[in-house]
Short mmCIF file of C-alpha atoms in Angstrom, two decimals:
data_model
loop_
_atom_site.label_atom_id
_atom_site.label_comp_id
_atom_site.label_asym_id
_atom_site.label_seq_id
_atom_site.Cartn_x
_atom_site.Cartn_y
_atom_site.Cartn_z
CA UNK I 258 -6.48 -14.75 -3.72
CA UNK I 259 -5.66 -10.93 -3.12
CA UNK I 260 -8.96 -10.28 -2.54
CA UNK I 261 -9.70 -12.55 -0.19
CA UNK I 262 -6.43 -11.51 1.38
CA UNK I 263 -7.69 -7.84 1.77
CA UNK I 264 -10.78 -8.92 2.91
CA UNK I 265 -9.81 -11.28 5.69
CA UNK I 266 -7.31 -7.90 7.03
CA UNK I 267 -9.87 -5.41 6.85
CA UNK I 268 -12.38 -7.88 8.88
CA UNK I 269 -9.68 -8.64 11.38
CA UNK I 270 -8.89 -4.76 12.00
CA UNK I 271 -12.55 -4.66 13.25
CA UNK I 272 -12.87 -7.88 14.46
CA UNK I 273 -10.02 -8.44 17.27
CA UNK I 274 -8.46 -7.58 19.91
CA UNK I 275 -4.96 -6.57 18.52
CA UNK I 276 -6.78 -4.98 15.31
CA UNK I 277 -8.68 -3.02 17.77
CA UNK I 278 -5.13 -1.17 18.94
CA UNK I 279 -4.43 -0.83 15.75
CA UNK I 280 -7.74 0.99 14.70
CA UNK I 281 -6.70 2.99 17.67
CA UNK I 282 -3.49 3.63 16.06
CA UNK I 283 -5.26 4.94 13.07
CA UNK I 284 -7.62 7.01 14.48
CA UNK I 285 -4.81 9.21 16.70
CA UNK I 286 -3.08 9.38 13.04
CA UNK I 287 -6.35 11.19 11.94
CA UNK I 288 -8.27 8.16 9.76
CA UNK I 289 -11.74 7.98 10.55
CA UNK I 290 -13.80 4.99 9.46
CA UNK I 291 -14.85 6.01 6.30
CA UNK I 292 -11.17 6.74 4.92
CA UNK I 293 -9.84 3.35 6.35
CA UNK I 294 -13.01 1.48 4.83
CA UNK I 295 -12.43 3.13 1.78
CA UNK I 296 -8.95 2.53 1.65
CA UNK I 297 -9.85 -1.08 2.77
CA UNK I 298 -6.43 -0.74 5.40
CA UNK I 299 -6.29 -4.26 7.41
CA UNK I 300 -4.18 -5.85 10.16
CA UNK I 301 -2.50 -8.60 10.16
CA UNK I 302 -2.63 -10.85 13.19
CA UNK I 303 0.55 -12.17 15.29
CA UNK I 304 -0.79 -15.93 14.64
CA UNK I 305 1.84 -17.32 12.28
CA UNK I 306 -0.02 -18.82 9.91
CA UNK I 307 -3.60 -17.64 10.17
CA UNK I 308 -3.83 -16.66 6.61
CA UNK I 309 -2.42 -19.98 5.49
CA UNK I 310 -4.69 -21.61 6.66
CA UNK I 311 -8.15 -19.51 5.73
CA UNK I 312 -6.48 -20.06 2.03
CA UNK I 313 -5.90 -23.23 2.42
CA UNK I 314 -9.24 -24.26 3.98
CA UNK I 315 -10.51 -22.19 0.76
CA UNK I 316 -8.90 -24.03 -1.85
CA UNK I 317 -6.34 -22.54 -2.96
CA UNK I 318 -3.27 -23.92 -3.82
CA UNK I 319 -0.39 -23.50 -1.35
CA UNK I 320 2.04 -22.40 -4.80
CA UNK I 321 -0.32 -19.88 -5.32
CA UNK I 322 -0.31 -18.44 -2.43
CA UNK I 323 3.32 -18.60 -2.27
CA UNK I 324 4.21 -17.04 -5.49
CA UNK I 325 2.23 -14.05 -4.82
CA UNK I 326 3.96 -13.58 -1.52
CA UNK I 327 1.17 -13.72 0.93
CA UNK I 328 2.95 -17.17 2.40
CA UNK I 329 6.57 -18.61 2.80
CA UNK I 330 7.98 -21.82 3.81
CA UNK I 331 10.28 -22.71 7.12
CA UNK I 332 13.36 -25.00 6.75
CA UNK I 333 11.11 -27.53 8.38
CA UNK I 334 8.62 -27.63 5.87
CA UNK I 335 5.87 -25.54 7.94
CA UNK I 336 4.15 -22.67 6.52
CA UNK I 337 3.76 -18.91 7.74
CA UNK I 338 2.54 -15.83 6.68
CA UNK I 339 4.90 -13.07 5.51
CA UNK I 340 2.65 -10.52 7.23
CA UNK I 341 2.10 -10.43 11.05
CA UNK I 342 1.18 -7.40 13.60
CA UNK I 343 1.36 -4.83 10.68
CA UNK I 344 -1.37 -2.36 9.43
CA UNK I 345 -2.11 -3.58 6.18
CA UNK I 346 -2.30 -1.47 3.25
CA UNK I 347 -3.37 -2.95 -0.47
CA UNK I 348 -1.79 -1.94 -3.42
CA UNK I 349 -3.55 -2.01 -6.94
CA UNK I 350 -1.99 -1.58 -10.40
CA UNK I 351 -3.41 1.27 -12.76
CA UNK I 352 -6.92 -1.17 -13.33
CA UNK I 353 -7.73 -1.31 -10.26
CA UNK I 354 -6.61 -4.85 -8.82
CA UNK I 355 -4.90 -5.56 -6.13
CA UNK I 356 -1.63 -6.88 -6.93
CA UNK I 357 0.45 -6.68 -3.28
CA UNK I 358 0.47 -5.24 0.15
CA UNK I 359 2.60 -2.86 2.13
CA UNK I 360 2.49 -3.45 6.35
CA UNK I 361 3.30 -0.64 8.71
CA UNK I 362 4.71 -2.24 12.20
CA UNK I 363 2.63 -0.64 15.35
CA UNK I 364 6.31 -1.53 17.76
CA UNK I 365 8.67 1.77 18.49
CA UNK I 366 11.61 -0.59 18.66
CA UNK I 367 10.61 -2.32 14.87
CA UNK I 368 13.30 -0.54 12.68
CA UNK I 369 11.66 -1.49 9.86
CA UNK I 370 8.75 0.45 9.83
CA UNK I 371 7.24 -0.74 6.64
CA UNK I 372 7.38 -4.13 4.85
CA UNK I 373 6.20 -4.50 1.24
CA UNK I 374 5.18 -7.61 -0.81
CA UNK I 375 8.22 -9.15 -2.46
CA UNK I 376 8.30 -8.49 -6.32
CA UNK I 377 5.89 -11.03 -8.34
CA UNK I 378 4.65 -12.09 -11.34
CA UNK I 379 2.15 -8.72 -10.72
CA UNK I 380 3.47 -6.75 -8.14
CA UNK I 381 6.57 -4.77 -8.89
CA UNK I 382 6.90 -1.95 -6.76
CA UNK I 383 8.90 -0.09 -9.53
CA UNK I 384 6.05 -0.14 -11.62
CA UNK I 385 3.20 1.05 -9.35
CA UNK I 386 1.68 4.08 -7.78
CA UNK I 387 -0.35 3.97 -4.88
CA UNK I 388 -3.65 5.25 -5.16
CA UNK I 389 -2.81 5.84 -8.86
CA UNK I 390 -6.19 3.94 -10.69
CA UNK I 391 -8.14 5.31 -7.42
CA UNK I 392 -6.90 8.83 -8.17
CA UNK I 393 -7.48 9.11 -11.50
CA UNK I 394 -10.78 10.48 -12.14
CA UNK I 395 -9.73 13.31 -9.91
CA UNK I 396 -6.43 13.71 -11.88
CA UNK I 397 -7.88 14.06 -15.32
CA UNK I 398 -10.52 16.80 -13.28
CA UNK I 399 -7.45 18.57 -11.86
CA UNK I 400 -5.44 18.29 -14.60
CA UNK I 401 -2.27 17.36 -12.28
CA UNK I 402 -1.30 14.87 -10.03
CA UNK I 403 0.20 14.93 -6.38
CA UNK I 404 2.81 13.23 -5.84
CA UNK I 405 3.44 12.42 -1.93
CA UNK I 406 6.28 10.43 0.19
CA UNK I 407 3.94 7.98 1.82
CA UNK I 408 0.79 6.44 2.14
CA UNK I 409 -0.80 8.18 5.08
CA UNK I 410 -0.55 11.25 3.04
CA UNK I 411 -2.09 9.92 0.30
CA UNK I 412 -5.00 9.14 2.32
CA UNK I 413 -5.31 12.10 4.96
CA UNK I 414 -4.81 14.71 1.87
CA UNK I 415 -7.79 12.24 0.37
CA UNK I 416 -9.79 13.04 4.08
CA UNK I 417 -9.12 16.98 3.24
CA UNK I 418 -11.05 17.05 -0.02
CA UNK I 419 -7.18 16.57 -2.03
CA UNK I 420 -7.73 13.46 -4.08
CA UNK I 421 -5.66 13.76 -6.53
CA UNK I 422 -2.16 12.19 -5.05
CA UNK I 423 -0.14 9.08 -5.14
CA UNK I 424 2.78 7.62 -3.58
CA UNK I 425 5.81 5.90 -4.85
CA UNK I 426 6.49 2.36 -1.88
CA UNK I 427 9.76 3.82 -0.46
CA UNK I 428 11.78 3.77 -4.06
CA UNK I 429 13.31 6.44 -5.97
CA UNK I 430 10.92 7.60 -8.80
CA UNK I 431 11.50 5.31 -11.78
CA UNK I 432 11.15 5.73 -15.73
CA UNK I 433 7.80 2.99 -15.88
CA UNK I 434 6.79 5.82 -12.48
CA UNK I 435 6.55 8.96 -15.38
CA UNK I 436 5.34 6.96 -17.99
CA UNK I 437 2.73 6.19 -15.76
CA UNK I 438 2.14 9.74 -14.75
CA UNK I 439 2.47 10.67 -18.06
CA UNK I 440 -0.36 8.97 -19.45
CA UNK I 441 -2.63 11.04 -17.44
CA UNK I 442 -1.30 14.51 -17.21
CA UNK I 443 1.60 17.19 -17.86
CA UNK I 444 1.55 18.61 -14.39
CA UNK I 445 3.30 17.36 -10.81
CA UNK I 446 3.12 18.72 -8.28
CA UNK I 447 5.66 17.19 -5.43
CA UNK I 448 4.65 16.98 -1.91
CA UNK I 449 7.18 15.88 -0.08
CA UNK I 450 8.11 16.31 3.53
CA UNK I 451 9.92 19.83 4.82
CA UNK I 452 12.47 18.37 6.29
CA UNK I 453 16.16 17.49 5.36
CA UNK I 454 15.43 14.22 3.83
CA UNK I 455 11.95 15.26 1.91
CA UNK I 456 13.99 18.27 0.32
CA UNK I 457 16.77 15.88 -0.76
CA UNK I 458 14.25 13.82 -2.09
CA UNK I 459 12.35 16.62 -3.51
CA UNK I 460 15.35 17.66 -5.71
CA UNK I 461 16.27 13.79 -6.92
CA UNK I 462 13.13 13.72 -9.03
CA UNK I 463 12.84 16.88 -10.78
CA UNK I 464 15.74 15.92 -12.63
CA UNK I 465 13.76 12.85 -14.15
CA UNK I 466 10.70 14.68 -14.20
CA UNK I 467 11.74 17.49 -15.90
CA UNK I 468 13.81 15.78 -18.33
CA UNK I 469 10.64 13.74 -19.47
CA UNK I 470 9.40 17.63 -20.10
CA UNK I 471 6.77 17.33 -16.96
CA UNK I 472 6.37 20.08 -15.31
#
């Protein structure tokens, strides 16, 4: 069901009109083609239940779909899709498989900027790195990881030849986090923003991360 998910948002990015803008957004953020095809970024479309109903007409079951977060239900009984007029970003676990989502809003006035998958049976944001299993031939090769504020550094670092990096989903860096880095390397290396908030941020894990004698 995720993967069909994915799939349907990456072929609606190239495929419409509103996906268009947002391919336009992507591009002025310095994404080419190949990074958002290899990335497999989507959009999610303002129709309210346009995902729903691809599912559906697939045949899968509605509590599926549900429990992984992809669909709620009104107080009227009618169903909707929890993502809409968001670039879409999938999220795998450390083998690969894509467990949840994360969708950036395109609005100025959206406070919310980004919007994650609620936590499931498999996705549990305190548990998962992004780009982590994707990264990890390049970790063992550079015998330290990255570790970056968001996902559009992630991926433009990826663009510059950096491959190595990952991205906690706007949480603090948990214990299950350094275990995972942990079982790949010694060696962090923090990239977080220069300004007020990225140096705060900065200093909050190398308590953690030092304690679990990373350096």
């Amino acid at each position: 069901i995720m993967e069909e998910t994915v799939r349907f948002y990456m072929f609606n990015l190239k495929n419409s009109t509103a996906g268009h803008a947002a391919l336009d957004y992507l591009h002025k953020r310095g994404l080419n083609d190949a990074l958002i095809d290899h990335f497999r970024i989507g959009f999610a479309p303002s129709h309210g239940d346009t995902l729903h109903t691809l599912l559906r007409d697939k045949g899968h079951d509605i509590s599926d779909v549900i429990a992984l977060g992809l669909v709620k239900q009104n107080d009227k009984g009618a169903y909707y899709d929890m993502f809409a007029e968001r670039v879409i970003f999938p999220i795998t676990d450390p083998k690969g498989r894509v467990v949840g989502l994360s969708g950036r809003t395109l609005s100025k006035t959206e406070k919310i900027k980004y919007v994650n998958s609620p936590e499931t049976s498999i996705f549990k944001k305190g548990k998962l790195l992004y780009h982590f299993h994707e990264a990890l031939q390049d970790i063992r090769k550079e015998k330290h990881i990255l570790l970056y504020e968001g996902f559009f550094d992630v991926i433009q670092a990826y663009g510059a030849g950096v491959r190595n990096g990952v991205a906690t989903m706007g949480t603090s860096l948990t214990p299950a986090h350094i275990s995972l880095i942990r079982s790949v390397t010694s060696s962090v290396i923090i990239s977080f923003d220069a300004d007020n908030a990225g140096l705060k941020a900065a200093d909050a894990v190398i308590g953690p991360l030092t304690r679990a004698e990373i350096g």
